[in-house]
Tab-separated table of C-alpha atoms and ligand atoms in Angstrom:
chain	number	residue	atom	x	y	z
A	1	MET	CA	-45.354	57.489	71.422
A	2	LYS	CA	-45.835	57.664	67.482
A	3	ILE	CA	-46.712	61.091	65.869
A	4	LYS	CA	-47.100	62.116	62.139
A	5	ASN	CA	-45.002	65.476	62.047
A	6	LEU	CA	-42.295	63.938	64.196
A	7	ILE	CA	-39.343	62.506	62.392
A	8	ILE	CA	-36.752	61.226	64.559
A	9	VAL	CA	-32.608	61.638	63.211
A	10	ASP	CA	-31.631	58.486	64.071
A	11	HIS	CA	-27.495	58.320	63.356
A	12	PRO	CA	-24.392	57.396	65.696
A	13	LEU	CA	-22.861	60.503	65.466
A	14	ALA	CA	-26.115	62.446	66.631
A	15	LYS	CA	-25.848	59.435	69.425
A	16	ARG	CA	-22.860	60.094	70.854
A	17	ASP	CA	-22.597	64.082	70.705
A	18	LEU	CA	-26.073	63.651	72.563
A	19	THR	CA	-24.457	62.030	75.172
A	20	ILE	CA	-21.921	64.656	75.741
A	21	LEU	CA	-24.751	67.348	75.989
A	22	ARG	CA	-26.776	65.258	78.287
A	23	ASP	CA	-23.926	65.046	80.236
A	24	LYS	CA	-23.622	67.924	83.605
A	25	ASN	CA	-19.913	67.701	83.457
A	26	THR	CA	-19.340	69.309	79.876
A	27	THR	CA	-18.501	72.572	79.870
A	28	PRO	CA	-19.658	75.490	77.675
A	29	LEU	CA	-17.139	75.230	75.038
A	30	GLU	CA	-18.092	71.374	74.880
A	31	PHE	CA	-21.337	72.107	74.536
A	32	ARG	CA	-21.241	74.142	71.854
A	33	ASN	CA	-18.982	72.025	69.982
A	34	ALA	CA	-21.250	69.291	70.271
A	35	ILE	CA	-24.214	71.332	69.434
A	36	LYS	CA	-21.906	72.700	65.887
A	37	ARG	CA	-21.337	68.796	65.356
A	38	ILE	CA	-24.750	67.210	65.780
A	39	SER	CA	-26.224	70.443	63.735
A	40	SER	CA	-24.412	68.751	60.684
A	41	VAL	CA	-26.161	65.277	60.904
A	42	LEU	CA	-29.527	67.409	61.287
A	43	ILE	CA	-28.746	69.986	58.525
A	44	THR	CA	-28.765	66.525	56.082
A	45	ALA	CA	-31.849	64.807	57.268
A	46	VAL	CA	-34.019	68.494	57.119
A	47	THR	CA	-32.581	69.394	53.688
A	48	LYS	CA	-33.004	66.047	52.005
A	49	ASN	CA	-36.291	66.494	50.112
A	50	PHE	CA	-35.501	70.363	49.049
A	51	GLU	CA	-36.006	70.287	45.321
A	52	LEU	CA	-33.080	71.086	43.005
A	53	LYS	CA	-33.290	72.927	40.316
A	54	GLU	CA	-30.867	72.004	37.130
A	55	ILE	CA	-28.499	74.505	35.467
A	56	LYS	CA	-25.158	74.336	33.009
A	57	VAL	CA	-21.975	74.044	34.446
A	58	GLN	CA	-18.795	74.051	32.820
A	59	THR	CA	-15.819	72.458	34.283
A	60	PRO	CA	-12.069	72.261	32.954
A	61	LEU	CA	-13.346	69.831	30.268
A	62	GLU	CA	-16.985	70.298	29.584
A	63	LYS	CA	-20.086	71.495	29.970
A	64	THR	CA	-22.003	69.491	32.128
A	65	THR	CA	-25.277	69.810	34.132
A	66	GLY	CA	-25.254	70.607	37.744
A	67	TYR	CA	-27.830	71.352	40.704
A	68	LYS	CA	-29.013	74.665	42.422
A	69	LEU	CA	-31.144	74.861	45.428
A	70	ASN	CA	-34.646	75.308	43.823
A	71	HIS	CA	-35.940	77.567	46.996
A	72	GLU	CA	-35.182	80.182	48.992
A	73	VAL	CA	-33.959	79.563	52.951
A	74	VAL	CA	-34.551	81.309	56.123
A	75	ILE	CA	-33.139	80.435	58.787
A	76	VAL	CA	-34.809	81.727	62.265
A	77	PRO	CA	-33.110	80.713	65.923
A	78	ILE	CA	-35.508	80.969	68.883
A	79	LEU	CA	-33.096	83.262	71.768
A	80	ARG	CA	-31.001	82.308	72.829
A	81	ALA	CA	-30.400	79.002	72.649
A	82	GLY	CA	-31.234	78.150	68.627
A	83	LEU	CA	-27.848	81.034	68.092
A	84	THR	CA	-25.419	78.168	68.138
A	85	LEU	CA	-26.855	76.641	65.497
A	86	VAL	CA	-26.822	79.145	63.173
A	87	ASP	CA	-23.369	79.178	61.775
A	88	PRO	CA	-23.283	75.229	61.186
A	89	PHE	CA	-26.924	75.726	59.076
A	90	LEU	CA	-25.183	78.759	57.596
A	91	GLU	CA	-22.492	76.511	56.345
A	92	MET	CA	-24.659	74.495	54.365
A	93	ILE	CA	-26.782	76.455	52.974
A	94	PRO	CA	-25.030	79.975	52.623
A	95	ASP	CA	-27.335	81.668	50.842
A	96	ALA	CA	-30.161	81.694	53.800
A	97	SER	CA	-31.184	84.785	54.989
A	98	VAL	CA	-31.281	84.598	59.290
A	99	GLY	CA	-34.326	85.611	61.189
A	100	HIS	CA	-34.418	86.282	64.851
A	101	ILE	CA	-37.419	85.598	66.968
A	102	GLY	CA	-36.439	86.773	71.077
A	103	LEU	CA	-38.588	83.914	73.516
A	104	TYR	CA	-37.775	83.143	76.950
A	105	ARG	CA	-40.246	81.476	79.305
A	106	ASP	CA	-41.419	82.697	82.251
A	107	GLU	CA	-40.228	80.458	85.219
A	108	GLU	CA	-43.747	80.259	87.263
A	109	THR	CA	-46.057	80.256	84.377
A	110	LEU	CA	-43.691	78.078	81.677
A	111	LYS	CA	-45.536	81.041	79.163
A	112	PRO	CA	-43.352	82.192	76.420
A	113	VAL	CA	-42.112	85.904	76.552
A	114	ASP	CA	-41.473	87.608	73.222
A	115	TYR	CA	-39.085	90.456	73.410
A	116	TYR	CA	-37.387	90.615	69.653
A	117	LEU	CA	-38.367	90.021	66.383
A	118	LYS	CA	-36.569	90.719	63.207
A	119	LEU	CA	-37.583	89.139	60.113
A	120	PRO	CA	-35.731	88.773	55.938
A	121	LYS	CA	-38.565	90.003	54.036
A	122	ASN	CA	-38.676	87.308	51.461
A	123	ILE	CA	-39.894	84.791	54.895
A	124	LYS	CA	-43.553	84.367	52.884
A	125	ARG	CA	-41.777	82.720	49.723
A	126	ALA	CA	-38.638	80.983	51.563
A	127	LYS	CA	-38.625	77.659	53.163
A	128	VAL	CA	-38.412	78.523	56.958
A	129	LEU	CA	-36.369	76.600	59.685
A	130	ILE	CA	-37.380	77.603	63.110
A	131	ILE	CA	-34.194	76.322	64.957
A	132	ASP	CA	-33.784	75.556	68.856
A	133	PRO	CA	-32.437	72.562	70.928
A	134	MET	CA	-35.403	72.440	73.174
A	135	LEU	CA	-38.888	71.658	72.953
A	136	ALA	CA	-40.427	71.256	75.876
A	137	THR	CA	-43.973	72.595	76.999
A	138	GLY	CA	-43.741	73.971	73.183
A	139	GLY	CA	-45.045	77.281	74.166
A	140	SER	CA	-42.090	78.815	72.697
A	141	ALA	CA	-42.440	76.479	69.731
A	142	THR	CA	-45.804	77.032	69.005
A	143	ALA	CA	-45.696	80.968	69.489
A	144	ALA	CA	-42.679	81.117	67.513
A	145	ILE	CA	-44.683	79.465	64.099
A	146	THR	CA	-47.726	81.580	64.822
A	147	PHE	CA	-45.414	84.831	64.891
A	148	LEU	CA	-44.365	83.311	61.756
A	149	LYS	CA	-47.427	82.480	60.413
A	150	GLU	CA	-48.998	86.434	60.726
A	151	ARG	CA	-46.554	87.569	58.969
A	152	GLY	CA	-46.660	85.371	55.806
A	153	ALA	CA	-44.583	82.586	56.341
A	154	LYS	CA	-46.351	79.388	54.922
A	155	ASP	CA	-44.019	76.503	54.455
A	156	ILE	CA	-42.431	76.096	58.479
A	157	THR	CA	-40.319	73.524	59.395
A	158	LEU	CA	-39.332	72.631	63.128
A	159	VAL	CA	-35.613	71.670	63.713
A	160	CYS	CA	-34.501	70.431	67.768
A	161	LEU	CA	-32.322	68.363	69.229
A	162	VAL	CA	-34.211	67.205	72.460
A	163	ALA	CA	-38.044	67.092	72.164
A	164	ALA	CA	-40.840	66.109	74.659
A	165	PRO	CA	-43.829	64.618	74.110
A	166	GLU	CA	-45.761	67.228	75.395
A	167	GLY	CA	-44.258	69.585	73.360
A	168	VAL	CA	-44.551	67.613	70.147
A	169	THR	CA	-47.976	66.958	70.886
A	170	LYS	CA	-48.796	70.442	71.395
A	171	VAL	CA	-46.917	71.602	67.835
A	172	TYR	CA	-48.739	69.057	66.231
A	173	SER	CA	-52.229	70.225	67.554
A	174	GLU	CA	-51.930	74.026	66.432
A	175	HIS	CA	-49.783	73.659	63.493
A	176	LYS	CA	-50.080	70.622	61.513
A	177	ASP	CA	-48.919	71.538	58.787
A	178	VAL	CA	-45.263	71.949	60.570
A	179	LYS	CA	-42.945	68.896	60.665
A	180	ILE	CA	-40.572	68.612	63.436
A	181	TYR	CA	-37.265	67.343	62.707
A	182	SER	CA	-35.557	65.813	66.346
A	183	ILE	CA	-32.344	63.988	67.541
A	184	ALA	CA	-34.472	62.149	70.418
A	185	LEU	CA	-37.606	62.348	71.982
A	186	ASP	CA	-37.449	62.000	75.502
A	187	ARG	CA	-39.755	60.821	78.412
A	188	THR	CA	-41.600	63.752	79.663
A	189	LEU	CA	-41.517	66.765	81.488
A	190	ASN	CA	-41.166	67.392	85.368
A	191	ASP	CA	-43.065	70.022	87.339
A	192	ARG	CA	-40.858	72.835	86.284
A	193	GLY	CA	-41.092	72.352	82.494
A	194	TYR	CA	-37.512	70.687	81.740
A	195	ILE	CA	-37.167	67.709	80.067
A	196	LEU	CA	-36.476	64.549	81.524
A	197	PRO	CA	-33.927	63.057	80.785
A	198	GLY	CA	-33.070	66.042	78.928
A	199	LEU	CA	-29.871	67.931	79.219
A	200	GLY	CA	-30.976	70.679	81.461
A	201	ASP	CA	-31.505	74.307	80.381
A	202	ALA	CA	-29.746	74.690	77.273
A	203	GLY	CA	-29.278	78.689	76.973
A	204	ASP	CA	-27.325	78.034	80.458
A	205	ARG	CA	-25.131	75.612	79.135
A	206	THR	CA	-24.135	77.562	75.701
A	207	PHE	CA	-23.241	80.459	77.253
A	208	GLY	CA	-22.563	79.527	80.538
A	209	THR	CA	-24.789	81.712	82.775
A	210	PHE	CA	-24.899	79.054	85.910
B	1	PRP	C1	-35.818	77.206	76.385
B	1	PRP	C2	-35.229	76.715	75.013
B	1	PRP	C3	-36.648	76.862	74.193
B	1	PRP	C4	-37.710	76.591	75.437
B	1	PRP	C5	-38.586	75.616	75.333
B	1	PRP	O1	-35.333	78.640	76.126
B	1	PRP	O2	-34.101	77.047	74.085
B	1	PRP	O3	-36.617	78.309	73.631
B	1	PRP	O4	-37.081	77.454	76.453
B	1	PRP	O5	-39.093	75.371	76.197
B	1	PRP	P1	-40.712	75.244	76.264
B	1	PRP	O6	-41.084	74.426	74.700
B	1	PRP	O7	-41.214	75.042	77.319
B	1	PRP	O8	-41.172	76.655	75.835
B	1	PRP	P2	-35.520	79.906	77.386
B	1	PRP	O9	-37.093	80.030	77.595
B	1	PRP	O10	-34.869	78.912	78.569
B	1	PRP	O11	-34.950	80.977	76.811
B	1	PRP	P3	-33.053	81.342	76.891
B	1	PRP	O12	-32.496	80.085	75.418
B	1	PRP	O13	-33.272	82.666	76.793
B	1	PRP	O14	-32.385	80.443	78.015
B	2	URA	N1	-35.334	74.464	77.946
B	2	URA	C1	-34.777	73.800	78.060
B	2	URA	O1	-33.669	74.677	77.648
B	2	URA	N2	-34.573	73.148	78.892
B	2	URA	C2	-35.289	72.182	79.456
B	2	URA	O2	-35.615	71.275	79.586
B	2	URA	C3	-36.725	72.639	78.799
B	2	URA	C4	-37.045	74.041	78.701
């Protein structure tokens, strides 16, 4: 399947860590650590085309040209599972602001239910990175993108670890301007909306709520 807005981040370290994430015997601590490591590979890919602004910098020896990011960046984790990605993103983009969107999937309908929203004021002019490990039906991601657009966000990227074709197609059909970065595109969803082969429930595996 080739969808214009999907970018698969292919890297040996990411493949190794995704295997740890998929393994049902991985503990919550190992799971969180693997997410942190895999996030650094993702961030490098997501920020590859960020614009820079030239600045002057004085080294101990002389003046030279340096760079700073030419964008404000807002990171928006979808609670809960997106929270583990926040620290690694902030380590690489320390000036970023963080918004939060609380959404969970109703287990019967698989539709997203929203329970929290707090966004920084610069959302309208910033590059917005929505982070959530799982893109399954795409209900949560499309709802999050819609919330952000309603509040003025114009430049939105969705960053996940595992995507299902169904979710990628839904995001593309509703938000053609939004690029999706993922480590893997999996096969399909099961009848309960879980990604196959997937890695199970990312929130439960992150926080040990089995
Ligand atoms: C998971 C995941 C996504 C959503 C993806 O969250 O972190 O937000 O499911 O599924 P979708 O594409 O079908 O909407 P979940 O609803 O399990 O909430 P949690 O993180 O609080 O456990
Ligand atoms: N949410 C998850 O955490 N995992 C899935 O496979 C689907 C939705």
